[in-house]
Amino acid sequence: MKGWTSPGFFEQQVRHIQERYNPYSLVGLMKYHSEHGRMPSHAVVITVDDGYRDFYEHAFPILQRHGVPATLFATTGFIERRLWLWPDKVTWMLEQLPHIGQEFTLGSITIKAGDINDARRRDIWEKWIDHCLSLPDKDKHEFILSLASKLSLEFPSEIPKAFEPLSWDELKEMQDAGIEVGGHTVTHPSLGRVTKNEARDEIFGCRDVLNQNLGQQERTFCYPNGQPSDFQDFLPDMVREAGFLGAVTAFPDALGINNRYLMRRHVSGDDMFQFYKAVSGVELLGHRARREYRLQPDASAA
Ligand SMILES: [Zn+2]
């Protein structure tokens, strides 16, 4: 979605990082920091979330070719094919619909009757996704089921090919080749809207499944969705207690990587200008110059 990159651009970016920077996996960077008491110079970490199969098909060969490590954050319930990621369900529903027969309203969003072209599909997709993001996990899944029932659609029991996860064998092969497989919870809920017990099940449960299937390893963690509203104050300590060596958000601000359990990330996609801004640190300097803190500095103090 947000950081989608096509293979051609990704290869250019990986080559640029390999030529001018010091690429690490996130766990590799954390280990360097503990050994040396400081970060290596010009370090860059490439991270990819969720665990889709296209990472193995497209990104992994490129990373291998250039000898660049990376971190892949895997949602373990998705890898085990017990669930598909909910935005994909929204995408799938819209793909099934050439036409909406009758106007309907659900969750304060009204969809008018008529044909669905690409622009309209995009527009409806964004409205539904935004609405889902505003809901607690359970309500979100109920909303998606109500949508499917309104549209007389039934989700296939197998995850469709376009949205398939990596297999454990593929993950193991990549881990052996220097790709860190980090944690990204079991079911990918917003951790900003769960109880402490639920958060614990998601964080510790994901760690256990990764270690059972890929062997005991040091790993890092990524908060699902990763926006300021997806946090609660107790989370960094819980992630540390689960043994993860660090954790990342999905937004950048002036704090950069000051807090090891709330390290900010910069988006990269097919926009090479954005890529250069992110990788060179110019974007971070901008946030610092404007003193932008999207999570309170107090809440983020290491
Ligand atoms: Zn994710």
mmCIF file of C-alpha atoms and ligand atoms in Angstrom:
data_model
loop_
_atom_site.group_PDB
_atom_site.id
_atom_site.type_symbol
_atom_site.label_atom_id
_atom_site.label_comp_id
_atom_site.label_asym_id
_atom_site.label_seq_id
_atom_site.Cartn_x
_atom_site.Cartn_y
_atom_site.Cartn_z
ATOM 1 C CA MET A 1 0.000 0.000 0.000
ATOM 2 C CA LYS A 2 1.794 3.043 1.295
ATOM 3 C CA GLY A 3 5.325 1.909 0.641
ATOM 4 C CA TRP A 4 4.725 -0.253 -2.424
ATOM 5 C CA THR A 5 7.791 -0.487 -4.687
ATOM 6 C CA SER A 6 8.072 -2.141 -8.097
ATOM 7 C CA PRO A 7 11.049 -4.484 -8.669
ATOM 8 C CA GLY A 8 12.835 -2.065 -11.035
ATOM 9 C CA PHE A 9 12.804 0.821 -8.557
ATOM 10 C CA PHE A 10 13.609 -1.499 -5.669
ATOM 11 C CA GLU A 11 16.730 -2.735 -7.439
ATOM 12 C CA GLN A 12 17.900 0.853 -8.101
ATOM 13 C CA GLN A 13 17.344 1.667 -4.426
ATOM 14 C CA VAL A 14 19.120 -1.453 -3.161
ATOM 15 C CA ARG A 15 22.088 -0.724 -5.450
ATOM 16 C CA HIS A 16 22.233 2.884 -4.209
ATOM 17 C CA ILE A 17 22.180 1.709 -0.568
ATOM 18 C CA GLN A 18 24.847 -0.898 -1.257
ATOM 19 C CA GLU A 19 27.133 1.647 -2.947
ATOM 20 C CA ARG A 20 26.812 4.554 -0.513
ATOM 21 C CA TYR A 21 25.644 3.285 2.866
ATOM 22 C CA ASN A 22 26.185 0.573 5.440
ATOM 23 C CA PRO A 23 23.192 -1.783 5.154
ATOM 24 C CA TYR A 24 22.124 -3.850 8.193
ATOM 25 C CA SER A 25 19.199 -5.962 9.245
ATOM 26 C CA LEU A 26 17.502 -4.308 12.211
ATOM 27 C CA VAL A 27 18.646 -7.016 14.615
ATOM 28 C CA GLY A 28 22.158 -6.680 13.174
ATOM 29 C CA LEU A 29 22.062 -2.957 13.911
ATOM 30 C CA MET A 30 20.868 -3.574 17.466
ATOM 31 C CA LYS A 31 23.658 -6.094 18.069
ATOM 32 C CA TYR A 32 26.249 -3.662 16.691
ATOM 33 C CA HIS A 33 24.904 -1.024 19.068
ATOM 34 C CA SER A 34 25.168 -3.301 22.108
ATOM 35 C CA GLU A 35 28.702 -4.360 21.198
ATOM 36 C CA HIS A 36 30.083 -0.907 20.387
ATOM 37 C CA GLY A 37 27.870 1.394 22.475
ATOM 38 C CA ARG A 38 27.045 3.458 19.385
ATOM 39 C CA MET A 39 25.413 3.138 15.990
ATOM 40 C CA PRO A 40 27.613 2.407 12.944
ATOM 41 C CA SER A 41 28.111 5.332 10.567
ATOM 42 C CA HIS A 42 25.861 5.662 7.501
ATOM 43 C CA ALA A 43 23.733 2.704 8.567
ATOM 44 C CA VAL A 44 20.545 1.975 6.619
ATOM 45 C CA VAL A 45 18.014 -0.764 7.385
ATOM 46 C CA ILE A 46 15.513 -1.943 4.763
ATOM 47 C CA THR A 47 12.337 -3.292 6.409
ATOM 48 C CA VAL A 48 9.254 -4.848 4.835
ATOM 49 C CA ASP A 49 6.078 -5.709 6.778
ATOM 50 C CA ASP A 50 3.500 -8.502 6.930
ATOM 51 C CA GLY A 51 5.008 -11.506 5.120
ATOM 52 C CA TYR A 52 3.563 -11.534 1.604
ATOM 53 C CA ARG A 53 4.920 -14.108 -0.805
ATOM 54 C CA ASP A 54 6.002 -11.479 -3.368
ATOM 55 C CA PHE A 55 8.903 -10.611 -1.056
ATOM 56 C CA TYR A 56 10.441 -14.005 -1.790
ATOM 57 C CA GLU A 57 9.710 -13.803 -5.513
ATOM 58 C CA HIS A 58 10.823 -10.228 -6.178
ATOM 59 C CA ALA A 59 12.705 -8.581 -3.325
ATOM 60 C CA PHE A 60 14.807 -11.459 -2.001
ATOM 61 C CA PRO A 61 16.656 -12.182 -5.319
ATOM 62 C CA ILE A 62 17.506 -8.473 -5.650
ATOM 63 C CA LEU A 63 18.798 -8.260 -2.069
ATOM 64 C CA GLN A 64 20.840 -11.432 -2.642
ATOM 65 C CA ARG A 65 22.307 -10.129 -5.890
ATOM 66 C CA HIS A 66 23.616 -7.015 -4.125
ATOM 67 C CA GLY A 67 24.514 -8.693 -0.845
ATOM 68 C CA VAL A 68 22.201 -6.427 1.145
ATOM 69 C CA PRO A 69 20.533 -7.712 4.350
ATOM 70 C CA ALA A 70 17.031 -6.643 5.394
ATOM 71 C CA THR A 71 14.337 -7.279 7.982
ATOM 72 C CA LEU A 72 10.994 -8.829 7.163
ATOM 73 C CA PHE A 73 8.310 -8.492 9.857
ATOM 74 C CA ALA A 74 5.972 -11.501 9.753
ATOM 75 C CA THR A 75 2.385 -11.734 11.048
ATOM 76 C CA THR A 76 2.409 -15.335 12.233
ATOM 77 C CA GLY A 77 -1.352 -16.115 11.931
ATOM 78 C CA PHE A 78 -1.084 -14.972 8.309
ATOM 79 C CA ILE A 79 2.010 -17.143 7.658
ATOM 80 C CA GLU A 80 0.121 -20.090 9.131
ATOM 81 C CA ARG A 81 -2.750 -19.263 6.744
ATOM 82 C CA ARG A 82 -5.206 -18.970 9.612
ATOM 83 C CA LEU A 83 -6.242 -15.486 8.473
ATOM 84 C CA TRP A 84 -5.807 -13.113 5.587
ATOM 85 C CA LEU A 85 -4.903 -9.529 6.221
ATOM 86 C CA TRP A 86 -8.075 -7.457 6.442
ATOM 87 C CA PRO A 87 -7.179 -4.739 3.869
ATOM 88 C CA ASP A 88 -6.885 -7.575 1.344
ATOM 89 C CA LYS A 89 -10.455 -8.609 2.114
ATOM 90 C CA VAL A 90 -11.576 -5.091 1.253
ATOM 91 C CA THR A 91 -9.536 -5.175 -1.970
ATOM 92 C CA TRP A 92 -10.923 -8.596 -2.842
ATOM 93 C CA MET A 93 -14.542 -7.531 -2.332
ATOM 94 C CA LEU A 94 -14.111 -4.558 -4.646
ATOM 95 C CA GLU A 95 -12.448 -6.735 -7.274
ATOM 96 C CA GLN A 96 -15.541 -8.959 -7.367
ATOM 97 C CA LEU A 97 -17.852 -6.043 -8.088
ATOM 98 C CA PRO A 98 -18.354 -4.613 -11.567
ATOM 99 C CA HIS A 99 -21.563 -2.980 -10.391
ATOM 100 C CA ILE A 100 -23.445 -1.968 -7.229
ATOM 101 C CA GLY A 101 -27.120 -2.823 -7.655
ATOM 102 C CA GLN A 102 -28.604 -0.778 -4.852
ATOM 103 C CA GLU A 103 -27.440 2.177 -2.803
ATOM 104 C CA PHE A 104 -26.551 1.210 0.761
ATOM 105 C CA THR A 105 -25.121 2.752 3.908
ATOM 106 C CA LEU A 106 -22.849 1.025 6.380
ATOM 107 C CA GLY A 107 -20.789 2.679 9.104
ATOM 108 C CA SER A 108 -21.917 6.164 7.980
ATOM 109 C CA ILE A 109 -20.517 5.542 4.493
ATOM 110 C CA THR A 110 -23.057 5.567 1.682
ATOM 111 C CA ILE A 111 -22.267 3.751 -1.540
ATOM 112 C CA LYS A 112 -24.417 4.756 -4.485
ATOM 113 C CA ALA A 113 -25.697 2.294 -7.067
ATOM 114 C CA GLY A 114 -23.889 2.150 -10.398
ATOM 115 C CA ASP A 115 -20.931 0.756 -12.313
ATOM 116 C CA ILE A 116 -17.523 0.558 -10.632
ATOM 117 C CA ASN A 117 -14.522 1.778 -12.606
ATOM 118 C CA ASP A 118 -10.945 1.980 -11.284
ATOM 119 C CA ALA A 119 -11.290 5.519 -9.919
ATOM 120 C CA ARG A 120 -14.491 4.696 -8.109
ATOM 121 C CA ARG A 121 -13.035 1.448 -6.795
ATOM 122 C CA ARG A 122 -10.063 3.379 -5.378
ATOM 123 C CA ASP A 123 -12.358 5.952 -3.801
ATOM 124 C CA ILE A 124 -14.591 3.363 -2.108
ATOM 125 C CA TRP A 125 -11.513 1.361 -1.015
ATOM 126 C CA GLU A 126 -10.056 4.404 0.749
ATOM 127 C CA LYS A 127 -13.340 5.206 2.504
ATOM 128 C CA TRP A 128 -13.753 1.659 3.810
ATOM 129 C CA ILE A 129 -10.112 1.323 4.817
ATOM 130 C CA ASP A 130 -10.183 4.662 6.679
ATOM 131 C CA HIS A 131 -13.362 3.616 8.436
ATOM 132 C CA CYS A 132 -11.834 0.253 9.411
ATOM 133 C CA LEU A 133 -8.728 1.964 10.774
ATOM 134 C CA SER A 134 -10.921 4.039 13.097
ATOM 135 C CA LEU A 135 -12.524 0.938 14.662
ATOM 136 C CA PRO A 136 -11.439 -1.436 17.434
ATOM 137 C CA ASP A 137 -10.321 -4.777 16.032
ATOM 138 C CA LYS A 138 -13.530 -6.711 16.685
ATOM 139 C CA ASP A 139 -15.779 -4.005 15.204
ATOM 140 C CA LYS A 140 -13.506 -3.810 12.181
ATOM 141 C CA HIS A 141 -13.898 -7.524 11.423
ATOM 142 C CA GLU A 142 -17.665 -7.242 11.964
ATOM 143 C CA PHE A 143 -17.821 -4.288 9.581
ATOM 144 C CA ILE A 144 -15.982 -6.307 6.909
ATOM 145 C CA LEU A 145 -18.353 -9.256 7.371
ATOM 146 C CA SER A 146 -21.395 -6.964 7.145
ATOM 147 C CA LEU A 147 -19.983 -5.474 3.956
ATOM 148 C CA ALA A 148 -19.536 -8.915 2.439
ATOM 149 C CA SER A 149 -23.062 -9.880 3.391
ATOM 150 C CA LYS A 150 -24.525 -6.591 1.991
ATOM 151 C CA LEU A 151 -22.698 -7.309 -1.245
ATOM 152 C CA SER A 152 -23.717 -11.005 -1.212
ATOM 153 C CA LEU A 153 -20.084 -12.082 -1.291
ATOM 154 C CA GLU A 154 -18.519 -15.011 0.505
ATOM 155 C CA PHE A 155 -14.792 -15.030 1.198
ATOM 156 C CA PRO A 156 -12.967 -18.037 -0.285
ATOM 157 C CA SER A 157 -11.638 -20.378 2.405
ATOM 158 C CA GLU A 158 -8.127 -20.326 0.878
ATOM 159 C CA ILE A 159 -6.225 -17.048 0.704
ATOM 160 C CA PRO A 160 -6.325 -15.919 -2.975
ATOM 161 C CA LYS A 161 -2.990 -16.083 -4.801
ATOM 162 C CA ALA A 162 -2.564 -12.313 -5.024
ATOM 163 C CA PHE A 163 -2.603 -12.023 -1.221
ATOM 164 C CA GLU A 164 -0.671 -15.180 -0.316
ATOM 165 C CA PRO A 165 1.777 -15.343 2.590
ATOM 166 C CA LEU A 166 5.319 -16.713 2.562
ATOM 167 C CA SER A 167 5.774 -20.315 3.659
ATOM 168 C CA TRP A 168 7.919 -21.320 6.643
ATOM 169 C CA ASP A 169 10.392 -22.944 4.211
ATOM 170 C CA GLU A 170 10.772 -19.692 2.296
ATOM 171 C CA LEU A 171 11.211 -17.748 5.518
ATOM 172 C CA LYS A 172 13.817 -20.222 6.755
ATOM 173 C CA GLU A 173 15.747 -20.050 3.485
ATOM 174 C CA MET A 174 15.777 -16.253 3.667
ATOM 175 C CA GLN A 175 16.711 -16.216 7.356
ATOM 176 C CA ASP A 176 19.672 -18.489 6.562
ATOM 177 C CA ALA A 177 20.679 -16.028 3.834
ATOM 178 C CA GLY A 178 20.833 -13.022 6.186
ATOM 179 C CA ILE A 179 17.260 -11.725 6.153
ATOM 180 C CA GLU A 180 16.011 -11.157 9.698
ATOM 181 C CA VAL A 181 12.478 -12.463 10.268
ATOM 182 C CA GLY A 182 11.066 -10.140 12.928
ATOM 183 C CA GLY A 183 7.779 -10.148 14.854
ATOM 184 C CA HIS A 184 4.607 -8.360 13.734
ATOM 185 C CA THR A 185 2.021 -9.970 16.091
ATOM 186 C CA VAL A 186 -0.187 -13.015 15.503
ATOM 187 C CA THR A 187 -3.316 -11.395 14.000
ATOM 188 C CA HIS A 188 -2.194 -7.820 13.135
ATOM 189 C CA PRO A 189 -4.576 -5.850 15.403
ATOM 190 C CA SER A 190 -3.994 -2.193 16.265
ATOM 191 C CA LEU A 191 -2.170 -2.548 19.587
ATOM 192 C CA GLY A 192 -3.586 0.859 20.520
ATOM 193 C CA ARG A 193 -7.005 -0.716 21.042
ATOM 194 C CA VAL A 194 -6.345 -4.030 22.835
ATOM 195 C CA THR A 195 -6.222 -5.012 26.515
ATOM 196 C CA LYS A 196 -2.887 -5.764 28.189
ATOM 197 C CA ASN A 197 -3.620 -9.488 28.059
ATOM 198 C CA GLU A 198 -4.486 -9.379 24.381
ATOM 199 C CA ALA A 199 -1.317 -7.410 23.649
ATOM 200 C CA ARG A 200 0.701 -9.987 25.574
ATOM 201 C CA ASP A 201 -0.828 -12.875 23.567
ATOM 202 C CA GLU A 202 -0.082 -11.061 20.309
ATOM 203 C CA ILE A 203 3.525 -10.158 21.165
ATOM 204 C CA PHE A 204 4.686 -13.249 23.068
ATOM 205 C CA GLY A 205 2.576 -15.581 20.865
ATOM 206 C CA CYS A 206 4.182 -14.273 17.703
ATOM 207 C CA ARG A 207 7.676 -14.632 19.208
ATOM 208 C CA ASP A 208 6.987 -18.263 20.192
ATOM 209 C CA VAL A 209 5.643 -19.267 16.774
ATOM 210 C CA LEU A 210 8.621 -17.657 15.010
ATOM 211 C CA ASN A 211 11.078 -19.461 17.271
ATOM 212 C CA GLN A 212 9.261 -22.805 16.940
ATOM 213 C CA ASN A 213 9.293 -22.661 13.149
ATOM 214 C CA LEU A 214 12.531 -20.839 12.428
ATOM 215 C CA GLY A 215 14.665 -21.687 15.431
ATOM 216 C CA GLN A 216 15.533 -19.640 18.491
ATOM 217 C CA GLN A 217 16.967 -16.313 17.262
ATOM 218 C CA GLU A 218 17.311 -12.738 18.393
ATOM 219 C CA ARG A 219 14.719 -10.643 16.579
ATOM 220 C CA THR A 220 13.123 -7.209 16.469
ATOM 221 C CA PHE A 221 9.454 -6.207 16.382
ATOM 222 C CA CYS A 222 7.152 -3.976 14.341
ATOM 223 C CA TYR A 223 3.869 -2.483 15.690
ATOM 224 C CA PRO A 224 0.969 -3.272 13.283
ATOM 225 C CA ASN A 225 -0.225 -0.226 11.382
ATOM 226 C CA GLY A 226 2.341 1.692 13.440
ATOM 227 C CA GLN A 227 0.688 5.129 13.694
ATOM 228 C CA PRO A 228 0.568 7.148 16.968
ATOM 229 C CA SER A 229 -2.977 5.881 17.664
ATOM 230 C CA ASP A 230 -1.696 2.278 17.458
ATOM 231 C CA PHE A 231 0.326 2.608 20.707
ATOM 232 C CA GLN A 232 -0.175 2.406 24.438
ATOM 233 C CA ASP A 233 2.452 3.388 26.995
ATOM 234 C CA PHE A 234 3.023 -0.156 28.283
ATOM 235 C CA LEU A 235 3.893 -1.613 24.864
ATOM 236 C CA PRO A 236 7.625 -0.824 24.597
ATOM 237 C CA ASP A 237 8.311 -2.545 27.959
ATOM 238 C CA MET A 238 6.227 -5.539 26.974
ATOM 239 C CA VAL A 239 8.061 -5.912 23.660
ATOM 240 C CA ARG A 240 11.387 -5.674 25.502
ATOM 241 C CA GLU A 241 10.207 -8.228 28.074
ATOM 242 C CA ALA A 242 9.353 -10.637 25.233
ATOM 243 C CA GLY A 243 13.037 -10.502 24.312
ATOM 244 C CA PHE A 244 12.857 -8.436 21.124
ATOM 245 C CA LEU A 245 15.974 -6.278 20.760
ATOM 246 C CA GLY A 246 14.110 -3.271 19.350
ATOM 247 C CA ALA A 247 10.866 -2.168 17.698
ATOM 248 C CA VAL A 248 9.753 0.171 14.939
ATOM 249 C CA THR A 249 6.827 2.502 14.197
ATOM 250 C CA ALA A 250 5.471 3.251 10.718
ATOM 251 C CA PHE A 251 5.956 7.020 10.807
ATOM 252 C CA PRO A 252 8.938 9.361 11.002
ATOM 253 C CA ASP A 253 9.330 12.378 13.285
ATOM 254 C CA ALA A 254 12.048 14.369 15.049
ATOM 255 C CA LEU A 255 12.916 11.554 17.473
ATOM 256 C CA GLY A 256 14.466 9.333 14.797
ATOM 257 C CA ILE A 257 15.825 6.181 16.407
ATOM 258 C CA ASN A 258 16.479 7.643 19.885
ATOM 259 C CA ASN A 259 14.171 5.147 21.582
ATOM 260 C CA ARG A 260 15.107 1.589 20.673
ATOM 261 C CA TYR A 261 11.555 0.332 21.228
ATOM 262 C CA LEU A 262 9.917 3.119 19.202
ATOM 263 C CA MET A 263 12.323 3.622 16.332
ATOM 264 C CA ARG A 264 10.813 5.776 13.593
ATOM 265 C CA ARG A 265 10.732 4.619 9.980
ATOM 266 C CA HIS A 266 10.683 6.506 6.700
ATOM 267 C CA VAL A 267 8.470 5.467 3.794
ATOM 268 C CA SER A 268 9.924 4.474 0.470
ATOM 269 C CA GLY A 269 8.105 3.545 -2.712
ATOM 270 C CA ASP A 270 8.448 4.267 -6.414
ATOM 271 C CA ASP A 271 9.115 7.962 -5.746
ATOM 272 C CA MET A 272 12.917 8.230 -6.035
ATOM 273 C CA PHE A 273 12.933 11.791 -4.605
ATOM 274 C CA GLN A 274 11.202 10.529 -1.451
ATOM 275 C CA PHE A 275 13.666 7.620 -1.341
ATOM 276 C CA TYR A 276 16.692 9.970 -1.473
ATOM 277 C CA LYS A 277 15.185 12.233 1.201
ATOM 278 C CA ALA A 278 14.533 9.252 3.470
ATOM 279 C CA VAL A 279 17.829 7.436 3.018
ATOM 280 C CA SER A 280 20.071 10.520 3.193
ATOM 281 C CA GLY A 281 18.558 11.714 6.474
ATOM 282 C CA VAL A 282 17.273 14.957 4.918
ATOM 283 C CA GLU A 283 13.726 14.016 5.879
ATOM 284 C CA LEU A 284 14.775 13.463 9.505
ATOM 285 C CA LEU A 285 16.595 16.837 9.554
ATOM 286 C CA GLY A 286 13.353 18.454 8.345
ATOM 287 C CA HIS A 287 11.380 16.886 11.203
ATOM 288 C CA ARG A 288 14.053 18.034 13.671
ATOM 289 C CA ALA A 289 14.112 21.594 12.270
ATOM 290 C CA ARG A 290 10.319 21.746 12.646
ATOM 291 C CA ARG A 291 10.445 19.986 16.065
ATOM 292 C CA GLU A 292 7.802 17.507 14.984
ATOM 293 C CA TYR A 293 6.911 14.877 17.571
ATOM 294 C CA ARG A 294 4.019 12.621 16.648
ATOM 295 C CA LEU A 295 4.247 10.692 19.900
ATOM 296 C CA GLN A 296 5.021 12.819 22.950
ATOM 297 C CA PRO A 297 8.784 12.898 23.681
ATOM 298 C CA ASP A 298 7.928 11.930 27.299
ATOM 299 C CA ALA A 299 6.069 8.812 26.242
ATOM 300 C CA SER A 300 8.990 7.983 23.972
ATOM 301 C CA ALA A 301 11.846 8.579 26.387
ATOM 302 C CA ALA A 302 14.167 5.567 26.380
HETATM 303 ZN ZN ZN B 1 1.565 -4.753 8.866
#
